[in-house]
Backbone as JSON Lines, residues from 0, in Angstrom:
{"i":0,"aa":"X","n":[-12.54,-67.44,-37.11],"ca":[-11.89,-66.81,-38.23],"c":[-11.53,-67.88,-39.24]}
{"i":1,"aa":"X","n":[-11.94,-67.7,-40.45],"ca":[-11.65,-68.65,-41.52],"c":[-10.52,-68.07,-42.36]}
{"i":2,"aa":"X","n":[-9.35,-68.65,-42.27],"ca":[-8.18,-68.11,-42.97],"c":[-7.79,-69.05,-44.09]}
{"i":3,"aa":"X","n":[-7.61,-68.48,-45.28],"ca":[-7.13,-69.23,-46.43],"c":[-5.74,-68.75,-46.77]}
{"i":4,"aa":"X","n":[-4.81,-69.68,-46.86],"ca":[-3.41,-69.32,-47.12],"c":[-3.24,-68.73,-48.51]}
{"i":5,"aa":"X","n":[-3.96,-69.18,-49.5],"ca":[-3.77,-68.7,-50.86],"c":[-4.1,-67.21,-51.01]}
{"i":6,"aa":"X","n":[-4.96,-66.68,-50.14],"ca":[-5.31,-65.26,-50.23],"c":[-4.27,-64.38,-49.56]}
{"i":7,"aa":"X","n":[-3.39,-64.98,-48.74],"ca":[-2.37,-64.2,-48.07],"c":[-2.93,-63.28,-47.0]}
{"i":8,"aa":"X","n":[-4.1,-63.62,-46.45],"ca":[-4.79,-62.73,-45.54],"c":[-4.46,-62.9,-44.09]}
{"i":9,"aa":"X","n":[-3.21,-63.09,-43.73],"ca":[-2.9,-63.18,-42.32],"c":[-1.43,-63.38,-42.05]}
{"i":10,"aa":"X","n":[-1.1,-63.23,-40.76],"ca":[0.28,-63.42,-40.33],"c":[0.26,-63.94,-38.9]}
{"i":11,"aa":"X","n":[1.37,-64.44,-38.43],"ca":[1.48,-64.97,-37.09],"c":[1.36,-63.83,-36.08]}
{"i":12,"aa":"X","n":[0.53,-64.02,-35.05],"ca":[0.36,-63.0,-34.02],"c":[1.59,-62.89,-33.13]}
{"i":13,"aa":"X","n":[2.41,-63.92,-33.07],"ca":[3.59,-63.93,-32.2],"c":[4.78,-63.23,-32.85]}
{"i":14,"aa":"X","n":[5.08,-63.6,-34.11],"ca":[6.31,-63.08,-34.74],"c":[6.06,-62.29,-36.02]}
{"i":15,"aa":"X","n":[4.84,-62.31,-36.56],"ca":[4.54,-61.55,-37.77],"c":[4.85,-62.26,-39.07]}
{"i":16,"aa":"X","n":[5.26,-63.53,-39.01],"ca":[5.58,-64.29,-40.23],"c":[4.32,-64.45,-41.08]}
{"i":17,"aa":"X","n":[4.38,-64.24,-42.41],"ca":[3.19,-64.39,-43.26],"c":[2.73,-65.84,-43.35]}
{"i":18,"aa":"X","n":[1.44,-66.08,-43.21],"ca":[0.89,-67.44,-43.25],"c":[1.04,-68.08,-44.62]}
{"i":19,"aa":"X","n":[1.06,-67.29,-45.66],"ca":[1.14,-67.84,-47.02],"c":[2.51,-68.44,-47.31]}
{"i":20,"aa":"X","n":[3.49,-68.21,-46.42],"ca":[4.85,-68.68,-46.62],"c":[5.32,-69.46,-45.39]}
{"i":21,"aa":"X","n":[4.91,-70.73,-45.25],"ca":[5.29,-71.48,-44.05],"c":[6.82,-71.62,-43.94]}
{"i":22,"aa":"X","n":[7.31,-71.5,-42.73],"ca":[8.75,-71.6,-42.47],"c":[9.25,-73.02,-42.68]}
{"i":23,"aa":"X","n":[8.46,-74.0,-42.19],"ca":[8.86,-75.4,-42.3],"c":[7.62,-76.28,-42.41]}
{"i":24,"aa":"X","n":[7.59,-77.18,-43.38],"ca":[6.53,-78.17,-43.47],"c":[6.97,-79.38,-42.66]}
{"i":25,"aa":"X","n":[6.16,-79.75,-41.66],"ca":[6.5,-80.84,-40.75],"c":[6.07,-82.19,-41.32]}
{"i":26,"aa":"X","n":[4.8,-82.27,-41.78],"ca":[4.31,-83.53,-42.36],"c":[3.06,-83.28,-43.19]}
{"i":27,"aa":"X","n":[2.73,-84.28,-44.01],"ca":[1.53,-84.26,-44.86],"c":[0.82,-85.59,-44.71]}
{"i":28,"aa":"X","n":[-0.52,-85.53,-44.66],"ca":[-1.32,-86.75,-44.49],"c":[-2.55,-86.67,-45.39]}
{"i":29,"aa":"X","n":[-2.78,-87.72,-46.16],"ca":[-3.98,-87.79,-47.0],"c":[-5.19,-88.06,-46.11]}
{"i":30,"aa":"X","n":[-6.25,-87.27,-46.28],"ca":[-7.51,-87.45,-45.57],"c":[-8.64,-87.39,-46.59]}
{"i":31,"aa":"X","n":[-9.85,-87.68,-46.16],"ca":[-10.99,-87.75,-47.09],"c":[-11.21,-86.44,-47.86]}
{"i":32,"aa":"X","n":[-10.98,-85.29,-47.23],"ca":[-11.26,-84.0,-47.87],"c":[-10.08,-83.42,-48.64]}
{"i":33,"aa":"X","n":[-8.92,-84.08,-48.6],"ca":[-7.74,-83.56,-49.29],"c":[-6.47,-83.99,-48.58]}
{"i":34,"aa":"X","n":[-5.57,-83.03,-48.34],"ca":[-4.31,-83.31,-47.65],"c":[-4.19,-82.4,-46.44]}
{"i":35,"aa":"X","n":[-3.89,-82.99,-45.29],"ca":[-3.67,-82.23,-44.07],"c":[-2.17,-81.96,-43.97]}
{"i":36,"aa":"X","n":[-1.8,-80.67,-43.96],"ca":[-0.4,-80.27,-43.95],"c":[-0.1,-79.57,-42.62]}
{"i":37,"aa":"X","n":[0.85,-80.13,-41.87],"ca":[1.3,-79.52,-40.62],"c":[2.54,-78.69,-40.94]}
{"i":38,"aa":"X","n":[2.53,-77.42,-40.5],"ca":[3.68,-76.56,-40.75],"c":[3.99,-75.72,-39.52]}
{"i":39,"aa":"X","n":[5.26,-75.31,-39.42],"ca":[5.7,-74.46,-38.31],"c":[6.03,-73.07,-38.82]}
{"i":40,"aa":"X","n":[5.76,-72.11,-37.96],"ca":[6.11,-70.73,-38.22],"c":[7.57,-70.53,-37.8]}
{"i":41,"aa":"X","n":[8.14,-69.39,-38.12],"ca":[9.51,-69.07,-37.72],"c":[9.68,-69.07,-36.2]}
{"i":42,"aa":"X","n":[8.61,-68.76,-35.46],"ca":[8.68,-68.73,-34.0],"c":[8.41,-70.09,-33.37]}
{"i":43,"aa":"X","n":[8.05,-71.09,-34.19],"ca":[7.8,-72.44,-33.68],"c":[6.35,-72.81,-33.54]}
{"i":44,"aa":"X","n":[5.42,-71.88,-33.78],"ca":[3.99,-72.18,-33.67],"c":[3.6,-73.21,-34.73]}
{"i":45,"aa":"X","n":[2.91,-74.26,-34.3],"ca":[2.47,-75.31,-35.22],"c":[1.06,-75.0,-35.7]}
{"i":46,"aa":"X","n":[0.84,-75.13,-37.0],"ca":[-0.48,-74.93,-37.6],"c":[-0.78,-76.1,-38.52]}
{"i":47,"aa":"X","n":[-2.07,-76.4,-38.68],"ca":[-2.49,-77.46,-39.6],"c":[-3.38,-76.84,-40.67]}
{"i":48,"aa":"X","n":[-3.08,-77.13,-41.91],"ca":[-3.81,-76.62,-43.06],"c":[-4.46,-77.77,-43.8]}
{"i":49,"aa":"X","n":[-5.69,-77.59,-44.23],"ca":[-6.36,-78.57,-45.08],"c":[-6.26,-78.09,-46.51]}
{"i":50,"aa":"X","n":[-5.5,-78.81,-47.31],"ca":[-5.35,-78.48,-48.74],"c":[-6.39,-79.3,-49.5]}
{"i":51,"aa":"X","n":[-7.34,-78.61,-50.08],"ca":[-8.42,-79.27,-50.83],"c":[-8.01,-79.45,-52.29]}
{"i":52,"aa":"X","n":[-8.64,-80.4,-52.97],"ca":[-8.28,-80.67,-54.37],"c":[-8.39,-79.45,-55.28]}
{"i":53,"aa":"X","n":[-9.28,-78.49,-54.96],"ca":[-9.41,-77.3,-55.8],"c":[-8.3,-76.28,-55.56]}
{"i":54,"aa":"X","n":[-7.35,-76.61,-54.66],"ca":[-6.18,-75.77,-54.46],"c":[-6.3,-74.71,-53.38]}
{"i":55,"aa":"X","n":[-7.34,-74.75,-52.57],"ca":[-7.5,-73.77,-51.49],"c":[-7.04,-74.39,-50.18]}
{"i":56,"aa":"X","n":[-6.13,-73.71,-49.49],"ca":[-5.65,-74.17,-48.18],"c":[-6.44,-73.44,-47.1]}
{"i":57,"aa":"X","n":[-7.02,-74.2,-46.17],"ca":[-7.8,-73.6,-45.08],"c":[-7.15,-73.98,-43.76]}
{"i":58,"aa":"X","n":[-6.92,-72.97,-42.92],"ca":[-6.33,-73.2,-41.6],"c":[-7.34,-73.91,-40.71]}
{"i":59,"aa":"X","n":[-6.96,-75.08,-40.16],"ca":[-7.87,-75.84,-39.31],"c":[-7.39,-75.93,-37.87]}
{"i":60,"aa":"X","n":[-6.1,-75.72,-37.6],"ca":[-5.56,-75.71,-36.24],"c":[-4.54,-74.58,-36.15]}
{"i":61,"aa":"X","n":[-4.66,-73.75,-35.12],"ca":[-3.71,-72.66,-34.91],"c":[-4.24,-71.3,-35.3]}
{"i":62,"aa":"X","n":[-5.53,-71.19,-35.55],"ca":[-6.12,-69.92,-35.99],"c":[-6.11,-68.82,-34.94]}
{"i":63,"aa":"X","n":[-6.04,-69.18,-33.67],"ca":[-6.03,-68.14,-32.63],"c":[-4.69,-67.42,-32.54]}
{"i":64,"aa":"X","n":[-3.67,-67.97,-33.16],"ca":[-2.36,-67.34,-33.13],"c":[-2.06,-66.62,-34.43]}
{"i":65,"aa":"X","n":[-3.11,-66.06,-35.06],"ca":[-2.94,-65.34,-36.32],"c":[-3.54,-63.95,-36.21]}
{"i":66,"aa":"X","n":[-3.09,-63.08,-37.11],"ca":[-3.62,-61.72,-37.22],"c":[-4.02,-61.53,-38.66]}
{"i":67,"aa":"X","n":[-5.24,-61.05,-38.89],"ca":[-5.73,-60.81,-40.25],"c":[-5.21,-59.48,-40.73]}
{"i":68,"aa":"X","n":[-4.63,-59.43,-41.9],"ca":[-4.19,-58.16,-42.45],"c":[-4.77,-57.94,-43.84]}
{"i":69,"aa":"X","n":[-6.06,-58.22,-43.96],"ca":[-6.78,-58.02,-45.21],"c":[-7.43,-56.66,-45.26]}
{"i":70,"aa":"X","n":[-8.47,-56.49,-46.07],"ca":[-9.17,-55.21,-46.2],"c":[-9.78,-54.75,-44.87]}
{"i":71,"aa":"X","n":[-9.86,-53.47,-44.69],"ca":[-10.44,-52.91,-43.48],"c":[-11.96,-53.05,-43.5]}
{"i":72,"aa":"X","n":[-12.56,-52.89,-42.34],"ca":[-14.02,-52.96,-42.19],"c":[-14.69,-52.0,-43.15]}
{"i":73,"aa":"X","n":[-15.71,-52.49,-43.86],"ca":[-16.47,-51.65,-44.77],"c":[-15.92,-51.61,-46.18]}
{"i":74,"aa":"X","n":[-14.68,-52.07,-46.4],"ca":[-14.13,-52.11,-47.74],"c":[-14.57,-53.39,-48.43]}
{"i":75,"aa":"X","n":[-14.56,-53.42,-49.76],"ca":[-14.91,-54.67,-50.45],"c":[-14.04,-55.82,-49.97]}
{"i":76,"aa":"X","n":[-14.68,-56.89,-49.53],"ca":[-13.96,-58.03,-49.02],"c":[-13.58,-57.9,-47.56]}
{"i":77,"aa":"X","n":[-13.94,-56.8,-46.94],"ca":[-13.61,-56.58,-45.52],"c":[-14.62,-57.18,-44.59]}
{"i":78,"aa":"X","n":[-14.48,-56.87,-43.32],"ca":[-15.39,-57.39,-42.29],"c":[-16.74,-56.7,-42.37]}
{"i":79,"aa":"X","n":[-17.78,-57.41,-42.0],"ca":[-19.13,-56.84,-42.0],"c":[-19.28,-55.88,-40.83]}
{"i":80,"aa":"X","n":[-20.07,-54.84,-41.02],"ca":[-20.34,-53.9,-39.93],"c":[-21.41,-54.41,-39.01]}
């Protein structure tokens, strides 16, 4: 699952906290592709986001503890059938 924080397309599977609004930023590290941002959810789940120079944040660690709440299957932008 490829989750982008800027689209707001997901929430924590444990507590329901929206991914687009991290509860706590733990640390930031400059890497070749941008900035790696570690953040915690309200329930304590740690996730790592890659913030690219074009402004898109992509979840790189912690994706299995998320729930997608975007368009339904078959809708524009939804999952493929």
